[in-house]
Amino acid sequence: MAGIAVENAVFGGSKRFSAQVIAWCTYTAPEVAHVGLYERDIAARGLESDTYSVQLKHNDRAICEGAADEGGFVKIHCRKGTDEILGATICSEHAGESISELTVAIQSHIGLGALGRTIHPYPTVAEAIQGCGIGYNRTQSGPGVELPSRISRRRRDCLLDGWNSVARAGGRRWKTTAARSSRSSWAR
């Protein structure tokens, strides 16, 4: 903010900043970080929103560090029907380090869908942000995948059956709790 003020004063600029892109973090155990609008602010402005959240009890890094049972989460609010991020809250051990990704996304108008398609290092708590993006992307995909007609019918059925079973399961890392706990037991 000071850089914008100096640039405007010295060079006669007219740049502005938005209070929406000022992130904050409370350094408690677990940390709580936020950027953008809260749900009540969105409602007060007369906007409609969709909320995507991921509980950290399903996050492999949180499981490995023993923080999965602390009730951590990532919650991202988007303008209804779009991937425009209006606000986000993270409650986890390293929330202050993870909120910057969402701050840059809001400031640079990068949608939640793009964050869902971005490869995140494994295992990190930031994968929960990717999980919210994947949740958004699932709402945008149709009921199935279309394959070219030149593929044989038998092969097309096998490919579609495999793809649809993955889509129904919700992806590799974000399956139901029962399936998740049996698969992630090797990481403990």
PDB file of C-alpha atoms in Angstrom:
ATOM      1  CA  MET A   1       0.000   0.000   0.000  1.00  0.00           C
ATOM      2  CA  ALA A   2       2.824   2.381   0.821  1.00  0.00           C
ATOM      3  CA  GLY A   3       4.397   1.703  -2.572  1.00  0.00           C
ATOM      4  CA  ILE A   4       1.174   2.717  -4.318  1.00  0.00           C
ATOM      5  CA  ALA A   5       0.947   5.899  -2.212  1.00  0.00           C
ATOM      6  CA  VAL A   6       4.552   6.865  -3.004  1.00  0.00           C
ATOM      7  CA  GLU A   7       4.104   6.142  -6.712  1.00  0.00           C
ATOM      8  CA  ASN A   8       0.943   8.250  -6.833  1.00  0.00           C
ATOM      9  CA  ALA A   9       2.589  11.157  -4.935  1.00  0.00           C
ATOM     10  CA  VAL A  10       5.906  11.185  -6.795  1.00  0.00           C
ATOM     11  CA  PHE A  11       4.835  10.261 -10.315  1.00  0.00           C
ATOM     12  CA  GLY A  12       1.322  11.685 -10.293  1.00  0.00           C
ATOM     13  CA  GLY A  13      -0.265   8.259 -10.620  1.00  0.00           C
ATOM     14  CA  SER A  14      -3.813   7.364  -9.822  1.00  0.00           C
ATOM     15  CA  LYS A  15      -3.423   3.734  -8.810  1.00  0.00           C
ATOM     16  CA  ARG A  16      -5.770   2.356  -6.188  1.00  0.00           C
ATOM     17  CA  PHE A  17      -5.811  -0.735  -4.051  1.00  0.00           C
ATOM     18  CA  SER A  18      -8.694  -2.760  -2.795  1.00  0.00           C
ATOM     19  CA  ALA A  19      -9.115  -3.661   0.841  1.00  0.00           C
ATOM     20  CA  GLN A  20     -10.273  -7.055  -0.423  1.00  0.00           C
ATOM     21  CA  VAL A  21      -6.707  -8.090  -1.183  1.00  0.00           C
ATOM     22  CA  ILE A  22      -5.327  -7.385   2.283  1.00  0.00           C
ATOM     23  CA  ALA A  23      -4.849 -10.767   3.901  1.00  0.00           C
ATOM     24  CA  TRP A  24      -4.608 -11.254   7.642  1.00  0.00           C
ATOM     25  CA  CYS A  25      -3.543 -14.100   9.887  1.00  0.00           C
ATOM     26  CA  THR A  26      -3.993 -14.813  13.576  1.00  0.00           C
ATOM     27  CA  TYR A  27      -1.077 -16.868  14.872  1.00  0.00           C
ATOM     28  CA  THR A  28      -2.868 -19.235  17.194  1.00  0.00           C
ATOM     29  CA  ALA A  29      -2.854 -23.025  17.199  1.00  0.00           C
ATOM     30  CA  PRO A  30      -4.175 -23.645  14.567  1.00  0.00           C
ATOM     31  CA  GLU A  31      -3.665 -20.408  12.630  1.00  0.00           C
ATOM     32  CA  VAL A  32      -6.630 -18.627  11.060  1.00  0.00           C
ATOM     33  CA  ALA A  33      -6.093 -16.622   7.863  1.00  0.00           C
ATOM     34  CA  HIS A  34      -8.529 -14.718   5.683  1.00  0.00           C
ATOM     35  CA  VAL A  35      -8.603 -12.598   2.537  1.00  0.00           C
ATOM     36  CA  GLY A  36     -11.468 -10.917   0.711  1.00  0.00           C
ATOM     37  CA  LEU A  37     -15.113 -10.811   1.725  1.00  0.00           C
ATOM     38  CA  TYR A  38     -16.853 -12.733   4.479  1.00  0.00           C
ATOM     39  CA  GLU A  39     -20.177 -14.484   3.881  1.00  0.00           C
ATOM     40  CA  ARG A  40     -22.023 -11.673   5.688  1.00  0.00           C
ATOM     41  CA  ASP A  41     -20.271  -9.044   3.497  1.00  0.00           C
ATOM     42  CA  ILE A  42     -21.290 -10.907   0.355  1.00  0.00           C
ATOM     43  CA  ALA A  43     -24.917 -11.002   1.517  1.00  0.00           C
ATOM     44  CA  ALA A  44     -24.805  -7.315   2.552  1.00  0.00           C
ATOM     45  CA  ARG A  45     -23.700  -6.362  -0.962  1.00  0.00           C
ATOM     46  CA  GLY A  46     -26.619  -8.271  -2.423  1.00  0.00           C
ATOM     47  CA  LEU A  47     -24.404 -10.826  -4.137  1.00  0.00           C
ATOM     48  CA  GLU A  48     -25.044 -14.533  -4.379  1.00  0.00           C
ATOM     49  CA  SER A  49     -22.181 -16.923  -3.803  1.00  0.00           C
ATOM     50  CA  ASP A  50     -21.169 -20.554  -3.922  1.00  0.00           C
ATOM     51  CA  THR A  51     -18.947 -21.865  -1.143  1.00  0.00           C
ATOM     52  CA  TYR A  52     -16.389 -24.632  -1.644  1.00  0.00           C
ATOM     53  CA  SER A  53     -14.705 -26.153   1.382  1.00  0.00           C
ATOM     54  CA  VAL A  54     -12.314 -28.957   2.178  1.00  0.00           C
ATOM     55  CA  GLN A  55     -11.831 -30.386   5.648  1.00  0.00           C
ATOM     56  CA  LEU A  56      -8.192 -31.038   6.541  1.00  0.00           C
ATOM     57  CA  LYS A  57      -9.032 -34.407   8.074  1.00  0.00           C
ATOM     58  CA  HIS A  58      -8.803 -35.590   4.439  1.00  0.00           C
ATOM     59  CA  ASN A  59      -5.437 -33.877   3.778  1.00  0.00           C
ATOM     60  CA  ASP A  60      -2.383 -36.160   3.816  1.00  0.00           C
ATOM     61  CA  ARG A  61      -0.007 -33.478   5.180  1.00  0.00           C
ATOM     62  CA  ALA A  62      -2.349 -32.735   8.077  1.00  0.00           C
ATOM     63  CA  ILE A  63      -2.698 -36.476   8.723  1.00  0.00           C
ATOM     64  CA  CYS A  64       1.092 -36.952   8.729  1.00  0.00           C
ATOM     65  CA  GLU A  65       1.612 -34.048  11.133  1.00  0.00           C
ATOM     66  CA  GLY A  66      -1.164 -35.244  13.443  1.00  0.00           C
ATOM     67  CA  ALA A  67      -3.193 -32.072  12.850  1.00  0.00           C
ATOM     68  CA  ALA A  68      -6.040 -33.733  10.974  1.00  0.00           C
ATOM     69  CA  ASP A  69      -8.238 -33.972  14.067  1.00  0.00           C
ATOM     70  CA  GLU A  70      -7.955 -30.271  14.956  1.00  0.00           C
ATOM     71  CA  GLY A  71     -10.879 -29.334  12.712  1.00  0.00           C
ATOM     72  CA  GLY A  72      -8.900 -27.386  10.121  1.00  0.00           C
ATOM     73  CA  PHE A  73     -10.474 -26.361   6.831  1.00  0.00           C
ATOM     74  CA  VAL A  74     -10.200 -24.259   3.692  1.00  0.00           C
ATOM     75  CA  LYS A  75     -13.341 -22.361   2.670  1.00  0.00           C
ATOM     76  CA  ILE A  76     -13.547 -20.326  -0.538  1.00  0.00           C
ATOM     77  CA  HIS A  77     -16.484 -18.135  -1.592  1.00  0.00           C
ATOM     78  CA  CYS A  78     -17.056 -17.514  -5.309  1.00  0.00           C
ATOM     79  CA  ARG A  79     -19.568 -15.364  -7.161  1.00  0.00           C
ATOM     80  CA  LYS A  80     -22.541 -17.627  -7.914  1.00  0.00           C
ATOM     81  CA  GLY A  81     -22.114 -19.565 -11.148  1.00  0.00           C
ATOM     82  CA  THR A  82     -18.543 -18.353 -11.748  1.00  0.00           C
ATOM     83  CA  ASP A  83     -15.076 -19.122 -10.438  1.00  0.00           C
ATOM     84  CA  GLU A  84     -14.414 -15.506  -9.369  1.00  0.00           C
ATOM     85  CA  ILE A  85     -13.069 -15.716  -5.823  1.00  0.00           C
ATOM     86  CA  LEU A  86     -14.722 -13.226  -3.467  1.00  0.00           C
ATOM     87  CA  GLY A  87     -13.151 -14.374  -0.210  1.00  0.00           C
ATOM     88  CA  ALA A  88     -11.391 -17.243   1.520  1.00  0.00           C
ATOM     89  CA  THR A  89     -10.667 -18.507   5.018  1.00  0.00           C
ATOM     90  CA  ILE A  90      -8.058 -21.065   6.024  1.00  0.00           C
ATOM     91  CA  CYS A  91      -7.815 -22.633   9.459  1.00  0.00           C
ATOM     92  CA  SER A  92      -4.710 -24.832   9.738  1.00  0.00           C
ATOM     93  CA  GLU A  93      -1.218 -25.019  11.164  1.00  0.00           C
ATOM     94  CA  HIS A  94       0.347 -23.024   8.302  1.00  0.00           C
ATOM     95  CA  ALA A  95      -2.613 -20.923   7.212  1.00  0.00           C
ATOM     96  CA  GLY A  96      -0.511 -17.750   7.046  1.00  0.00           C
ATOM     97  CA  GLU A  97       1.732 -19.371   4.457  1.00  0.00           C
ATOM     98  CA  SER A  98      -1.145 -20.711   2.359  1.00  0.00           C
ATOM     99  CA  ILE A  99      -3.363 -17.609   2.188  1.00  0.00           C
ATOM    100  CA  SER A 100      -0.983 -15.839  -0.209  1.00  0.00           C
ATOM    101  CA  GLU A 101      -2.006 -18.133  -3.071  1.00  0.00           C
ATOM    102  CA  LEU A 102      -5.598 -16.985  -2.682  1.00  0.00           C
ATOM    103  CA  THR A 103      -4.581 -13.330  -2.276  1.00  0.00           C
ATOM    104  CA  VAL A 104      -2.716 -13.436  -5.591  1.00  0.00           C
ATOM    105  CA  ALA A 105      -5.693 -15.181  -7.207  1.00  0.00           C
ATOM    106  CA  ILE A 106      -8.108 -12.471  -6.062  1.00  0.00           C
ATOM    107  CA  GLN A 107      -5.777  -9.602  -7.004  1.00  0.00           C
ATOM    108  CA  SER A 108      -4.906 -11.067 -10.415  1.00  0.00           C
ATOM    109  CA  HIS A 109      -8.446 -12.278 -11.216  1.00  0.00           C
ATOM    110  CA  ILE A 110      -7.371 -15.920 -11.358  1.00  0.00           C
ATOM    111  CA  GLY A 111     -10.429 -18.116 -10.964  1.00  0.00           C
ATOM    112  CA  LEU A 112     -10.894 -21.037  -8.604  1.00  0.00           C
ATOM    113  CA  GLY A 113     -11.100 -23.373 -11.605  1.00  0.00           C
ATOM    114  CA  ALA A 114      -7.522 -22.450 -12.567  1.00  0.00           C
ATOM    115  CA  LEU A 115      -6.335 -23.176  -9.012  1.00  0.00           C
ATOM    116  CA  GLY A 116      -8.002 -26.579  -9.257  1.00  0.00           C
ATOM    117  CA  ARG A 117      -6.087 -27.334 -12.460  1.00  0.00           C
ATOM    118  CA  THR A 118      -2.761 -26.173 -10.991  1.00  0.00           C
ATOM    119  CA  ILE A 119      -0.411 -28.899  -9.801  1.00  0.00           C
ATOM    120  CA  HIS A 120       0.359 -28.477  -6.103  1.00  0.00           C
ATOM    121  CA  PRO A 121       3.262 -30.181  -4.316  1.00  0.00           C
ATOM    122  CA  TYR A 122       2.363 -33.337  -2.422  1.00  0.00           C
ATOM    123  CA  PRO A 123       1.865 -33.555   0.542  1.00  0.00           C
ATOM    124  CA  THR A 124       1.022 -29.953   1.484  1.00  0.00           C
ATOM    125  CA  VAL A 125      -1.861 -28.274   3.235  1.00  0.00           C
ATOM    126  CA  ALA A 126      -2.182 -26.054   0.130  1.00  0.00           C
ATOM    127  CA  GLU A 127      -3.582 -29.090  -1.681  1.00  0.00           C
ATOM    128  CA  ALA A 128      -6.830 -28.300   0.122  1.00  0.00           C
ATOM    129  CA  ILE A 129      -7.020 -25.114  -1.990  1.00  0.00           C
ATOM    130  CA  GLN A 130      -6.647 -27.301  -5.058  1.00  0.00           C
ATOM    131  CA  GLY A 131      -9.397 -29.520  -3.643  1.00  0.00           C
ATOM    132  CA  CYS A 132     -11.783 -26.539  -3.529  1.00  0.00           C
ATOM    133  CA  GLY A 133     -10.851 -25.787  -7.143  1.00  0.00           C
ATOM    134  CA  ILE A 134     -11.523 -29.376  -8.133  1.00  0.00           C
ATOM    135  CA  GLY A 135     -14.887 -29.092  -6.395  1.00  0.00           C
ATOM    136  CA  TYR A 136     -15.694 -26.068  -8.555  1.00  0.00           C
ATOM    137  CA  ASN A 137     -14.481 -27.803 -11.732  1.00  0.00           C
ATOM    138  CA  ARG A 138     -16.753 -30.765 -11.014  1.00  0.00           C
ATOM    139  CA  THR A 139     -19.751 -28.451 -11.086  1.00  0.00           C
ATOM    140  CA  GLN A 140     -18.731 -27.291 -14.572  1.00  0.00           C
ATOM    141  CA  SER A 141     -18.293 -30.679 -16.218  1.00  0.00           C
ATOM    142  CA  GLY A 142     -21.131 -32.463 -17.938  1.00  0.00           C
ATOM    143  CA  PRO A 143     -22.535 -35.875 -17.044  1.00  0.00           C
ATOM    144  CA  GLY A 144     -19.902 -37.778 -19.002  1.00  0.00           C
ATOM    145  CA  VAL A 145     -17.005 -37.603 -21.408  1.00  0.00           C
ATOM    146  CA  GLU A 146     -17.483 -37.697 -25.148  1.00  0.00           C
ATOM    147  CA  LEU A 147     -14.939 -39.663 -27.203  1.00  0.00           C
ATOM    148  CA  PRO A 148     -14.439 -39.541 -30.963  1.00  0.00           C
ATOM    149  CA  SER A 149     -16.664 -41.916 -32.923  1.00  0.00           C
ATOM    150  CA  ARG A 150     -13.670 -43.532 -34.680  1.00  0.00           C
ATOM    151  CA  ILE A 151     -12.775 -45.390 -31.451  1.00  0.00           C
ATOM    152  CA  SER A 152     -14.277 -48.866 -31.415  1.00  0.00           C
ATOM    153  CA  ARG A 153     -17.477 -49.202 -29.401  1.00  0.00           C
ATOM    154  CA  ARG A 154     -15.943 -51.747 -27.002  1.00  0.00           C
ATOM    155  CA  ARG A 155     -12.876 -49.573 -26.319  1.00  0.00           C
ATOM    156  CA  ARG A 156     -15.043 -46.469 -25.929  1.00  0.00           C
ATOM    157  CA  ASP A 157     -17.232 -48.270 -23.363  1.00  0.00           C
ATOM    158  CA  CYS A 158     -14.153 -49.379 -21.397  1.00  0.00           C
ATOM    159  CA  LEU A 159     -12.645 -45.874 -21.438  1.00  0.00           C
ATOM    160  CA  LEU A 160     -15.887 -44.181 -20.470  1.00  0.00           C
ATOM    161  CA  ASP A 161     -16.594 -46.694 -17.715  1.00  0.00           C
ATOM    162  CA  GLY A 162     -13.137 -46.136 -16.225  1.00  0.00           C
ATOM    163  CA  TRP A 163     -13.375 -42.350 -16.528  1.00  0.00           C
ATOM    164  CA  ASN A 164     -16.877 -42.155 -15.095  1.00  0.00           C
ATOM    165  CA  SER A 165     -15.965 -44.369 -12.132  1.00  0.00           C
ATOM    166  CA  VAL A 166     -13.106 -41.979 -11.279  1.00  0.00           C
ATOM    167  CA  ALA A 167     -15.423 -38.984 -11.693  1.00  0.00           C
ATOM    168  CA  ARG A 168     -18.081 -40.612  -9.486  1.00  0.00           C
ATOM    169  CA  ALA A 169     -15.472 -41.376  -6.838  1.00  0.00           C
ATOM    170  CA  GLY A 170     -14.459 -37.730  -6.774  1.00  0.00           C
ATOM    171  CA  GLY A 171     -10.837 -37.995  -7.808  1.00  0.00           C
ATOM    172  CA  ARG A 172      -7.916 -39.753  -6.203  1.00  0.00           C
ATOM    173  CA  ARG A 173      -7.482 -37.700  -3.047  1.00  0.00           C
ATOM    174  CA  TRP A 174     -10.978 -36.458  -2.277  1.00  0.00           C
ATOM    175  CA  LYS A 175     -12.997 -39.635  -1.859  1.00  0.00           C
ATOM    176  CA  THR A 176     -15.295 -40.357   1.032  1.00  0.00           C
ATOM    177  CA  THR A 177     -13.852 -40.650   4.525  1.00  0.00           C
ATOM    178  CA  ALA A 178     -14.104 -44.450   4.685  1.00  0.00           C
ATOM    179  CA  ALA A 179     -12.273 -44.951   1.395  1.00  0.00           C
ATOM    180  CA  ARG A 180      -9.804 -42.209   2.292  1.00  0.00           C
ATOM    181  CA  SER A 181      -8.745 -43.632   5.636  1.00  0.00           C
ATOM    182  CA  SER A 182      -8.020 -47.088   4.239  1.00  0.00           C
ATOM    183  CA  ARG A 183      -5.943 -45.677   1.384  1.00  0.00           C
ATOM    184  CA  SER A 184      -3.950 -43.164   3.397  1.00  0.00           C
ATOM    185  CA  SER A 185      -2.926 -45.543   6.181  1.00  0.00           C
ATOM    186  CA  TRP A 186       0.494 -45.985   4.512  1.00  0.00           C
ATOM    187  CA  ALA A 187       1.234 -42.276   5.004  1.00  0.00           C
ATOM    188  CA  ARG A 188       1.006 -42.398   8.796  1.00  0.00           C
TER     189      ARG A 188
END
